[in-house]
Coordinates of C-alpha atoms and ligand atoms in Angstrom, one line a residue:
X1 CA -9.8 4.6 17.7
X2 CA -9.4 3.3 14.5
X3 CA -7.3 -0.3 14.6
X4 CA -6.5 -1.7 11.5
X5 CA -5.2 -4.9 13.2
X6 CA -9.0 -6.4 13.9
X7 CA -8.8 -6.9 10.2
X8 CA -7.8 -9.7 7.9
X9 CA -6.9 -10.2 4.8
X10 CA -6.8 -13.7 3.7
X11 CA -3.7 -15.4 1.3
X12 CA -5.2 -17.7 -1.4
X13 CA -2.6 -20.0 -3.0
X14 CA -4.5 -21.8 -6.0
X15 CA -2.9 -24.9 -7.4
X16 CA -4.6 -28.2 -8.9
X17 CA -4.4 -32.0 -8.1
X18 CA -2.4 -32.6 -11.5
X19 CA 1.2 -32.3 -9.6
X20 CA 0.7 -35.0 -7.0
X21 CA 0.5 -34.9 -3.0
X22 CA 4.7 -33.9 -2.8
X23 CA 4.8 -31.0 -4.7
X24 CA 1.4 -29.7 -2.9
X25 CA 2.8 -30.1 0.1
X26 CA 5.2 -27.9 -0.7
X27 CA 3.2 -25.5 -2.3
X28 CA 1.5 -25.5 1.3
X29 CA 4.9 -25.0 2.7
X30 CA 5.7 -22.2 0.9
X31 CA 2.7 -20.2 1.0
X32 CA 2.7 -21.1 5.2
X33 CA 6.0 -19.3 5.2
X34 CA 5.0 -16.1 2.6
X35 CA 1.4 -16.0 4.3
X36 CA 3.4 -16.2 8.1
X37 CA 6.2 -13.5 6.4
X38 CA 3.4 -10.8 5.5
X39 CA 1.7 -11.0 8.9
X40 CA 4.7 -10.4 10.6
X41 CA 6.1 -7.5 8.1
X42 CA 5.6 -4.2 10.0
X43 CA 4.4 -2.8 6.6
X44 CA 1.1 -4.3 6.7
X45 CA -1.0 -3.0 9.3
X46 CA -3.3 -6.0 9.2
X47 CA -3.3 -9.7 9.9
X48 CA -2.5 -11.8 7.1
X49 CA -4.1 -15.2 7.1
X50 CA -2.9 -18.4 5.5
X51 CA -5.5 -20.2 3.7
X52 CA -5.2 -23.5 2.9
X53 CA -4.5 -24.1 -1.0
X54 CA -7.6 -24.4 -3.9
X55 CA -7.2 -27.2 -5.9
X56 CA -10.6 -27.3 -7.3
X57 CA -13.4 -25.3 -8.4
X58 CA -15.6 -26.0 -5.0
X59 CA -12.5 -25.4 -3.0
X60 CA -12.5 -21.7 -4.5
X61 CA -16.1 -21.2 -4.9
X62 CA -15.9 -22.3 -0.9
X63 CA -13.3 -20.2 0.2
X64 CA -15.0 -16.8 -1.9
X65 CA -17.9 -17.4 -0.3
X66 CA -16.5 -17.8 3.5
X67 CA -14.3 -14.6 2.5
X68 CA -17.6 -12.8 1.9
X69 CA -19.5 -13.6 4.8
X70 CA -16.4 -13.2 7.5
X71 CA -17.0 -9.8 8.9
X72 CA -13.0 -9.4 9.5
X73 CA -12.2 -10.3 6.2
X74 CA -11.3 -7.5 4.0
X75 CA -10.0 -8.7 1.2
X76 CA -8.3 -11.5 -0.5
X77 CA -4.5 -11.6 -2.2
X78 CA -4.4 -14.5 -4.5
X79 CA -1.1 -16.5 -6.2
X80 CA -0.5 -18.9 -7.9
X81 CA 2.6 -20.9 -6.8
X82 CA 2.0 -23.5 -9.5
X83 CA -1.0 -23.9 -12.7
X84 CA -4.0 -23.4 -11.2
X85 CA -6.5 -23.4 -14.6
X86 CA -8.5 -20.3 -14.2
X87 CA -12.4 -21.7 -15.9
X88 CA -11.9 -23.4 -12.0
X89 CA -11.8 -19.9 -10.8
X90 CA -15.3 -19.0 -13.1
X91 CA -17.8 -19.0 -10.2
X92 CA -15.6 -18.7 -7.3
X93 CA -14.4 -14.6 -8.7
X94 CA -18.4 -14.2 -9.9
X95 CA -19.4 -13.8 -6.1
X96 CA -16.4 -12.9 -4.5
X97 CA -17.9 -9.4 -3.4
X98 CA -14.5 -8.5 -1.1
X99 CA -11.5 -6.5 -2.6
X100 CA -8.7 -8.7 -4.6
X101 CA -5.2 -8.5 -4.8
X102 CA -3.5 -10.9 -7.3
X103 CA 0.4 -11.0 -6.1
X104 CA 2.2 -11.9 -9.0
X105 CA 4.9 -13.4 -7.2
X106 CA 7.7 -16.6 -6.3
X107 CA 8.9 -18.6 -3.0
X108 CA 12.4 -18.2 -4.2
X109 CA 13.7 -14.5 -5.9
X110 CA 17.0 -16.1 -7.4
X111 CA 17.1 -18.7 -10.1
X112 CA 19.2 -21.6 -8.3
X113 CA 21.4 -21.2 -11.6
X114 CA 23.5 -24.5 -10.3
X115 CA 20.6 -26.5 -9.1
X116 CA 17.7 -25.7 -11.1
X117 CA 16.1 -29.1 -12.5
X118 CA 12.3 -30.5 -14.2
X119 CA 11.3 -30.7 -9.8
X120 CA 12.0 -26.9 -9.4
X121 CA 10.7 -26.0 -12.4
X122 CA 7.3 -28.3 -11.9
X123 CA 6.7 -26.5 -8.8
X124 CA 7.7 -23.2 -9.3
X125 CA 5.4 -21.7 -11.9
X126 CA 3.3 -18.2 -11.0
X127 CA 5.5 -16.4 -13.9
X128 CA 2.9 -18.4 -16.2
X129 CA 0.4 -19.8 -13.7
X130 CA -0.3 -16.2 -12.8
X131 CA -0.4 -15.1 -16.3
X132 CA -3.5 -17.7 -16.6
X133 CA -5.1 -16.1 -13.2
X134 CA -4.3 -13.0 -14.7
X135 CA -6.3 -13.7 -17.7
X136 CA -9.4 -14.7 -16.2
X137 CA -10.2 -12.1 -13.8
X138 CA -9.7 -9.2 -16.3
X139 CA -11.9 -11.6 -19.1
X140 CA -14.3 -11.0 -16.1
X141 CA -13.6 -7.7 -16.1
X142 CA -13.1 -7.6 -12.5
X143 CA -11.4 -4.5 -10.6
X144 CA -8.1 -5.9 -8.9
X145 CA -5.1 -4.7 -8.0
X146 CA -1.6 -6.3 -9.2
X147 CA 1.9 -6.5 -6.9
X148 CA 4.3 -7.8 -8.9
X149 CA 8.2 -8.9 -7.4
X150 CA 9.6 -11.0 -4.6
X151 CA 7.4 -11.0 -1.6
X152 CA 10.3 -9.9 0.7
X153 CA 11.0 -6.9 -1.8
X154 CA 10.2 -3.7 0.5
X155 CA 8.4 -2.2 -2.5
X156 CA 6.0 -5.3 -2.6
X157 CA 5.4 -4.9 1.1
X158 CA 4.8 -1.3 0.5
X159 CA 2.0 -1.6 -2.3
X160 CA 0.5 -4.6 -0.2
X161 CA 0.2 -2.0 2.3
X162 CA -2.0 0.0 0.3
X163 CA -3.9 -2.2 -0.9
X164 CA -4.6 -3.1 2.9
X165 CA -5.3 0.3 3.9
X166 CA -7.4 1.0 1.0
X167 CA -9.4 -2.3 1.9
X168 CA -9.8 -1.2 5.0
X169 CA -11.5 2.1 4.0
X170 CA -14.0 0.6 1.3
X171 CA -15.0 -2.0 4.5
X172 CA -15.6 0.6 6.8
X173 CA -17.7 1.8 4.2
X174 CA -19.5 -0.8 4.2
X175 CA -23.0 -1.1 6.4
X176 CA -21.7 2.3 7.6
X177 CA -24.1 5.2 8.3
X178 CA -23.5 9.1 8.4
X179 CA -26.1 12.1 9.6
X180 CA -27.1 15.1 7.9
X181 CA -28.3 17.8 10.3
X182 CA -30.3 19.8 7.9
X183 CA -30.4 19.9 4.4
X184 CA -27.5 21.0 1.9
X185 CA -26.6 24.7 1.9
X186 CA -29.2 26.3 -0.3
X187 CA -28.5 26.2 -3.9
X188 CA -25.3 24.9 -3.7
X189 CA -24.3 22.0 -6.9
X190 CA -21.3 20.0 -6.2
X191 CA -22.2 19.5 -2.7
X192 CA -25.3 17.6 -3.3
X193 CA -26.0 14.2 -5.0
X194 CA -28.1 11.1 -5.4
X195 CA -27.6 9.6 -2.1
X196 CA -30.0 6.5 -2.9
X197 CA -27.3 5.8 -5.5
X198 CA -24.2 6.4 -2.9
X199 CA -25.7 3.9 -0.6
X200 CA -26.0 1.2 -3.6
X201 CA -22.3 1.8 -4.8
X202 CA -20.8 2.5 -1.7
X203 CA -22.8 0.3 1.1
X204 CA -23.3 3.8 3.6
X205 CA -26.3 5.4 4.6
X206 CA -27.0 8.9 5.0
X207 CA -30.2 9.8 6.6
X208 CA -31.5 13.2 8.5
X209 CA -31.8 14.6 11.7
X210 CA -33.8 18.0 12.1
X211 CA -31.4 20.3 14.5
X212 CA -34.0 20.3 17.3
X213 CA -32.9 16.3 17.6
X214 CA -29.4 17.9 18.3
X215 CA -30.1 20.2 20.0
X216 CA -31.9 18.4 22.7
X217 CA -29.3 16.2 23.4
X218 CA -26.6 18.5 23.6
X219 CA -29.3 20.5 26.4
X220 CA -29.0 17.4 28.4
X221 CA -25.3 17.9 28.7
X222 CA -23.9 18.3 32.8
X223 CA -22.1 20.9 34.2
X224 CA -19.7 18.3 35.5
X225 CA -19.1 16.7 31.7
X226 CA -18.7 20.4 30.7
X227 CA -16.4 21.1 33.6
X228 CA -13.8 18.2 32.6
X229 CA -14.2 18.8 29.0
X230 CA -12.4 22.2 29.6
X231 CA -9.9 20.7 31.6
X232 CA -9.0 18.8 28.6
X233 CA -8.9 21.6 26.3
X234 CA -6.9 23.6 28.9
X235 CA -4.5 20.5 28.5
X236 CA -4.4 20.2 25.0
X237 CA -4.4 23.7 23.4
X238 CA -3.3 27.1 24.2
X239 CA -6.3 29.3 25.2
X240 CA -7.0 32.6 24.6
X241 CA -6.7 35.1 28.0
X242 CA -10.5 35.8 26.8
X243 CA -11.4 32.1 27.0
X244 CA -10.0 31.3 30.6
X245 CA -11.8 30.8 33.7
X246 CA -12.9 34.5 34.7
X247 CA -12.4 35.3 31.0
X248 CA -14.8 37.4 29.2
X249 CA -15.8 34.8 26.7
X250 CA -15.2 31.9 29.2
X251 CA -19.5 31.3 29.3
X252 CA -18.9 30.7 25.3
X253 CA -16.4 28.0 25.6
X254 CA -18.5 26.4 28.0
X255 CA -21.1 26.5 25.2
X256 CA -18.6 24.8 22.8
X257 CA -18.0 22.0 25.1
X258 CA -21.5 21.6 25.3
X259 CA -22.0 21.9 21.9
X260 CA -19.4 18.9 21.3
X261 CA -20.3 16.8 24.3
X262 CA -23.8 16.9 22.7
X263 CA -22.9 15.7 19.2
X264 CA -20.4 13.2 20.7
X265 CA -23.1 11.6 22.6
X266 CA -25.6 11.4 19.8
X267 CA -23.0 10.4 17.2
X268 CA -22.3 7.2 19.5
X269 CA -25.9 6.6 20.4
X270 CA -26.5 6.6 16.6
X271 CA -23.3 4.7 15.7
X272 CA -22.3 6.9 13.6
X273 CA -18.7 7.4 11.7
X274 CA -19.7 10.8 10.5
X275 CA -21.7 13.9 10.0
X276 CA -22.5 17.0 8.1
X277 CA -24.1 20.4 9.4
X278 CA -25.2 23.6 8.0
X279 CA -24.2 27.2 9.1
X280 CA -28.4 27.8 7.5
X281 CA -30.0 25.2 10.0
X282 CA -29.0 25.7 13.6
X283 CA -32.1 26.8 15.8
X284 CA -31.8 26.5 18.8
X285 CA -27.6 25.7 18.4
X286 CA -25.9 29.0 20.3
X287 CA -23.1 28.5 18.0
X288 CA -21.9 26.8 14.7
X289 CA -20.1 23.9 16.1
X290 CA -16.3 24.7 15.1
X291 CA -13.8 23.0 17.7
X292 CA -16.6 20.2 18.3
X293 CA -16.2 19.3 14.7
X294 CA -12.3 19.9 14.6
X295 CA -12.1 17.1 17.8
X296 CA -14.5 15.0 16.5
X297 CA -12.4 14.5 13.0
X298 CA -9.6 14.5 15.2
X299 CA -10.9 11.6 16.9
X300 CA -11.5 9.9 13.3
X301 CA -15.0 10.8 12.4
X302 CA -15.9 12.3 9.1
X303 CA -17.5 15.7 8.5
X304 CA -17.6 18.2 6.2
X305 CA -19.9 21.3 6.2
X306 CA -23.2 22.5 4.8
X307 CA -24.8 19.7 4.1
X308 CA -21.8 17.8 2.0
X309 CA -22.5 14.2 3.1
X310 CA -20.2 12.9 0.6
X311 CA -17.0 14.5 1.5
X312 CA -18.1 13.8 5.4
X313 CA -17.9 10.4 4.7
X314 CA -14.6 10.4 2.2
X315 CA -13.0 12.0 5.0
X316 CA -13.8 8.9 7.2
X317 CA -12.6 6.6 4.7
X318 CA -9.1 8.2 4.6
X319 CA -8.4 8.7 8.2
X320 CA -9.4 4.7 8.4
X321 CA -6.9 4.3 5.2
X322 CA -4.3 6.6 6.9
X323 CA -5.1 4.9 10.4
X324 CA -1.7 4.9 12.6
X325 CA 0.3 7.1 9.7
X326 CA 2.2 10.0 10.9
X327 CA 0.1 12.9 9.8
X328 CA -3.4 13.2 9.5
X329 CA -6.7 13.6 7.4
X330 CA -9.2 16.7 7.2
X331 CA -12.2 18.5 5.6
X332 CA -10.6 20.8 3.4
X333 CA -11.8 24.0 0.9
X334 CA -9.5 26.1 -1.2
X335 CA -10.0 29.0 0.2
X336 CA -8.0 31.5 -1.9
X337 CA -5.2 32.3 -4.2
X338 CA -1.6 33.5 -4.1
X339 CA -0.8 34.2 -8.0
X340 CA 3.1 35.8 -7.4
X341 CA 3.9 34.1 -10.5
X342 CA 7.7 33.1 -8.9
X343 CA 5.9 31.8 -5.7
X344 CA 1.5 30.8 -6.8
X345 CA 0.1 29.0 -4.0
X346 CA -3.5 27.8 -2.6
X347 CA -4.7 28.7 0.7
X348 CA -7.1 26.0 2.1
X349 CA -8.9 26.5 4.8
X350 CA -13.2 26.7 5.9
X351 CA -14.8 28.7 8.0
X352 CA -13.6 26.9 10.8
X353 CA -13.6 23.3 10.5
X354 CA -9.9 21.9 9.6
X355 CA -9.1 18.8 11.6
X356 CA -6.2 19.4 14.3
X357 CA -4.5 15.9 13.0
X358 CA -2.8 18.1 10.3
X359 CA -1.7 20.7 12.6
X360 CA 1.9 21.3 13.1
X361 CA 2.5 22.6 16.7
X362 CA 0.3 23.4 19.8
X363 CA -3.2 24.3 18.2
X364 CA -4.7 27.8 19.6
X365 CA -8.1 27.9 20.8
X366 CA -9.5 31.2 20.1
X367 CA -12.8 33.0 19.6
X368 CA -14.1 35.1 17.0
X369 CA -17.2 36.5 15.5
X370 CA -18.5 34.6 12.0
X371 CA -20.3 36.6 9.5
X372 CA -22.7 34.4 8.0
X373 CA -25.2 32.4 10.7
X374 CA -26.3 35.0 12.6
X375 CA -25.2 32.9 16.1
X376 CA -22.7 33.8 18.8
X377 CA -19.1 33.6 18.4
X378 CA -18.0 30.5 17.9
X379 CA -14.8 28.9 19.2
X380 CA -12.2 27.5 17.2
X381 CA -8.6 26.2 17.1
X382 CA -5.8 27.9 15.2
X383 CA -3.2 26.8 13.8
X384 CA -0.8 26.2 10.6
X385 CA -0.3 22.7 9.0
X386 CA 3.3 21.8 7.8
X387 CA 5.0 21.5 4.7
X388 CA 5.6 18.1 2.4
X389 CA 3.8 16.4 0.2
X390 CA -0.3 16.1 0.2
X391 CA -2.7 15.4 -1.4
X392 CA -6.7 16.7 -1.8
X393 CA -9.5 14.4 -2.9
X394 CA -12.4 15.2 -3.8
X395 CA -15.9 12.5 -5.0
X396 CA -18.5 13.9 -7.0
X397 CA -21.5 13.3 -8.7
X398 CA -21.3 13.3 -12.9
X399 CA -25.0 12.0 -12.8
X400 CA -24.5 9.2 -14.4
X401 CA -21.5 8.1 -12.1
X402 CA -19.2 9.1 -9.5
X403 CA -15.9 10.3 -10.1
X404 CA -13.3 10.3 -7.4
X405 CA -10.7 13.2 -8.5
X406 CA -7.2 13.6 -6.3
X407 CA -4.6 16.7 -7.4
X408 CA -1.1 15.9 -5.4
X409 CA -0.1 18.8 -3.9
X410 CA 3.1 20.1 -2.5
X411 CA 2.3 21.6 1.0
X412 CA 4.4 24.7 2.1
X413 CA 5.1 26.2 5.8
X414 CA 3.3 29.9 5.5
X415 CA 6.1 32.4 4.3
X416 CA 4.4 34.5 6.6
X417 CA 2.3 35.0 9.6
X418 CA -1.3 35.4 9.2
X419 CA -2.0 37.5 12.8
X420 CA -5.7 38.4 11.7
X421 CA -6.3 35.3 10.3
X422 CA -8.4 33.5 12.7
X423 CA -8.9 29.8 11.4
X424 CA -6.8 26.7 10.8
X425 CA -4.8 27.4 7.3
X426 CA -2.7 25.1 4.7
X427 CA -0.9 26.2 2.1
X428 CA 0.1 23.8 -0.8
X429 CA 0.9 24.1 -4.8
X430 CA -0.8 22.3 -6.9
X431 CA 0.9 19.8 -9.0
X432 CA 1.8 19.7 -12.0
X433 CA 1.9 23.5 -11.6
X434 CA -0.3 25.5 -10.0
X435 CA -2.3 27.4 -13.5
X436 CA -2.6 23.0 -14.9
X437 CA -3.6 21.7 -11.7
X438 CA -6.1 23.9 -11.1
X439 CA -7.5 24.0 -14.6
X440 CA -7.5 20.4 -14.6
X441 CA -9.5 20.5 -11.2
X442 CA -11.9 22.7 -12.5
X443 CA -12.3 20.3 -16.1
X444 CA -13.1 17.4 -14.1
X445 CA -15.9 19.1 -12.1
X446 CA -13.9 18.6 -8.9
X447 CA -15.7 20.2 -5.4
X448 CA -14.6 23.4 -3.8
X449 CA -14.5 20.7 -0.4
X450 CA -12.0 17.9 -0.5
X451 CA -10.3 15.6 1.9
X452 CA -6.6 16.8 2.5
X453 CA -4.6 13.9 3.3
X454 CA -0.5 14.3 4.7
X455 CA -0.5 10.5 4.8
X456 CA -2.0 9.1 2.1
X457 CA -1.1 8.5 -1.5
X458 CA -2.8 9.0 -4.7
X459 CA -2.3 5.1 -5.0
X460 CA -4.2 4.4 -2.0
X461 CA -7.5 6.4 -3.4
X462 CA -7.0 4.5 -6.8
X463 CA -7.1 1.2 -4.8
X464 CA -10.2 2.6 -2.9
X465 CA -12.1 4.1 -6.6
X466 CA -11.7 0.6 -8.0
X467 CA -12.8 -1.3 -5.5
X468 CA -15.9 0.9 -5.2
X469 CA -15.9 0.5 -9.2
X470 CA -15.8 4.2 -9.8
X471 CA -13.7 6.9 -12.2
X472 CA -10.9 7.9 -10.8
X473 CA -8.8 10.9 -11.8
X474 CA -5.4 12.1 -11.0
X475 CA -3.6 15.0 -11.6
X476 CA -0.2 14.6 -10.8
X477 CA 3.5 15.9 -11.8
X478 CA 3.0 14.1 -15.2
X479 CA -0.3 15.9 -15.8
X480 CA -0.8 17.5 -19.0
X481 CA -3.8 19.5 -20.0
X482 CA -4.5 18.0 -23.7
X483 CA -4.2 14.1 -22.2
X484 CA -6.3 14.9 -19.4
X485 CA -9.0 16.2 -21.5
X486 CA -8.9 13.4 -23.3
X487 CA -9.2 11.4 -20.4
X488 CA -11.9 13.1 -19.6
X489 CA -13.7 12.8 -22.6
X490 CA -12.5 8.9 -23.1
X491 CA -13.8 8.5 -19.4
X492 CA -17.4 9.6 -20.9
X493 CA -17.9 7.3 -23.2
X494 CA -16.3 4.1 -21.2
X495 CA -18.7 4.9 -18.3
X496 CA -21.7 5.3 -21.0
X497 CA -21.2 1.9 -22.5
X498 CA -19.5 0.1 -19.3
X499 CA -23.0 0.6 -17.0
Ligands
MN1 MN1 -17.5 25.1 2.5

């Protein structure tokens, strides 16, 4: 649902008129080729468009300005084949409001050791004409990313390809609006936030819906669109005996398609990418909506539960980033500990809402009573996630900031089954270790919700934090507790001064 391939991002060679009309005809040349290289590379899952070069300050003033008003247009990579003086660049990069990535890069990767004359080296030039780039965007202090190497190197490609997906994230962001079905779980911190703030750094709305609006729409649902619904669960997941037609519990499933054929509708009569509920606010709701909100992550919208609008809509972000990535994305909680200290491990997991894009195998669709809510049994599906690396990701609220806090995890296949168990489980350990990651996590204020991604890396959430121009913190195998205090505590007093 999510194709990355209706997006652009544009290639912007800068040179100036000083060379004459030869060597910017190569220039053109060349960046044709590089430009036409990167669209093709199967790396990059969006278009890359040539852009004619900028040889003057109106040329790049021109070209920021179209780059910010073309809706496809997600971001710009910039290089500078030859000198391009950078005070041109002054008022072009002070409105340029999409995402930039400055490849510090050549046309050729070899020195021609027999060949190389005054021509070549008049034209080829980015090892210093970057440099001069370079200089000007951070005097600017503008967030960018660099890719440095040749533009055929696999690793470029690679970190070009973050930079696209990340891109693509921050612009879904963009104009992008989420509903809150009730308020944030009662007394509950880390959950809540400053949402007139989240809409002015991040460009999405969140607004409310009292549960009765729900509610009414998912009582308009048809037997019919109920009937087929349940065909496609039949199709997809392994049901319960209790669950099938004749079944004891087979008027509850019914209920759960309703339940999801309900939000569906009013998500995409809303235009929505993403929701949050509450387990305290469901009158009139028969259950708490468990495999509706596991198929509608599935299907790439965000959520999270009890009211956490934030992580709902990070979640979105990194299934868009992770769009057409083996693995998959989902609203995530550590649930609880393994401490054997050979073997210490987090179990993640939430009441019921882990997306079925992580699962590994057939998902089972089962039914069991929930002890908080006070509503009928609600229906959910089962199933273990595999092993590899991971990551979780979790955006809070510092007050005077947002910090956007990933911990790379190493995920493990269950050692054992879990037959009472009866929700969706991961099982990961923390990096560096599991007693520094977590203390870390806990230093940094980080959520008890996250996004757990399979497919994305801590690079791509980097990308995404500065081009939202937020903190961002990683805890990673290199973590150590006394730097990342500091960090911390440098972080505090950059973000005091820097507002
Ligand atoms: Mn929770």
């Amino acid at each position: 649902m999510i194709n990355l391939k209706e997006f652009e991002v544009w290639f912007v060679t800068g040179s100036q008129h000083l060379y004459g009309e030869e060597t910017l005809k190569k220039v053109a040349e060349h960046s044709t080729i590089i430009a036409a290289s990167l669209n093709d590379a199967k790396q990059i899952p969006v278009r890359v468009v040539f852009k004619p070069t900028v040889k003057s300050t109106e040329e790049i003033y021109s070209i920021c300005e179209q780059a910010n008003t073309t809706k496809n247009c997600i971001g710009i990579i910039a290089w500078m084949h030859t000198f391009s003086p950078a005070k041109m660049w002054i008022g072009g990069l002070k409105i340029l409001q999409k995402p930039l990535c400055h490849l510090h890069t050549q046309f050729n990767r070899d020195i021609p050791w027999n060949d190389i004359d005054m021509d070549f080296m008049n034209l080829n030039q980015s090892a210093h004409g970057d440099r001069e780039f370079g200089f000007m965007v951070s005097r600017m202090r503008k967030n960018r990313k660099v890719v440095v190497g040749h533009w055929q190197d696999p690793e470029v490609l690679e970190e070009l390809n973050t930079f696209s997906r990340a891109a693509a994230g921050w612009n879904d962001w963009q104009g992008a609006k989420f509903v809150r079905f009730g308020d944030n779980m009662r007394f509950v911190a880390v959950t809540d936030g400053d949402k007139v703030e989240a809409e002015y750094k991040f460009g999405y709305a969140v607004n409310t819906h009292g549960i009765g609006d729900l509610v009414k729409v998912i009582n308009e649902t048809t037997d019919a669109s109920i009937d087929s619904l349940i065909e496609e669960y039949e199709a997809s997941y392994t049901l319960v005996p209790s669950l099938l037609k004749g079944g004891a519990q087979y008027s509850s499933l019914r209920d759960a398609a309703k339940i999801e054929i309900g939000l569906r509708t009013f998500l995409e009569a809303g235009n929505y990418k993403g929701f949050t509920d509450t387990f305290e606010d469901l009158h009139g709701m028969t259950q708490l909506p468990g495999i509706a909100a596991q198929r509608l992550m599935a299907d790439g919208y965000g959520f999270a539960g009890e009211g956490d609008w934030k992580t709902s809509a990070l979640v979105r972000a990194m299934k868009v980033m992770g769009s057409g990535l083996p693995g998959g994305n989902s609203f995530m909680e550590d649930y609880t500990y393994h401490f054997d200290p050979e073997n210490p491990m987090v179990l993640g997991s939430h009441m019921l809402e882990i997306c079925p894009s992580i699962a590994h195998g057939k998902p089972s669709c089962q039914i069991h009573p929930l002890g908080i809510g006070g509503k009928a049994d609600p229906v959910r599906l089962v199933f273990n996630a595999g092993g590899g690396p991971a990551l979780n990701a979790s955006l809070i609220d510092m007050g005077n900031r947002f910090r956007l806090l990933v911990n790379e995890v190493e995920a493990v296949v269950p050692l054992h089954d879990l037959p009472k168990l009866p929700v969706a489980r991961v099982l990961w350990k923390p990096l560096p270790d599991m007693k520094t990651g977590c203390a870390a996590w806990i230093l940094a204020g980080g959520a008890h919700h996250t996004g757990y991604s399979q497919n994305l890396t801590a690079t791509h959430l980097q990308d995404f934090a500065d081009m939202a121009g937020i903190e961002f913190t990683l805890i990673g195998k290199d973590t150590s507790l006394y730097q990342f205090k500091n960090e911390l505590r440098w972080n505090e007093v950059f973000y005091q001064i820097n507002k």
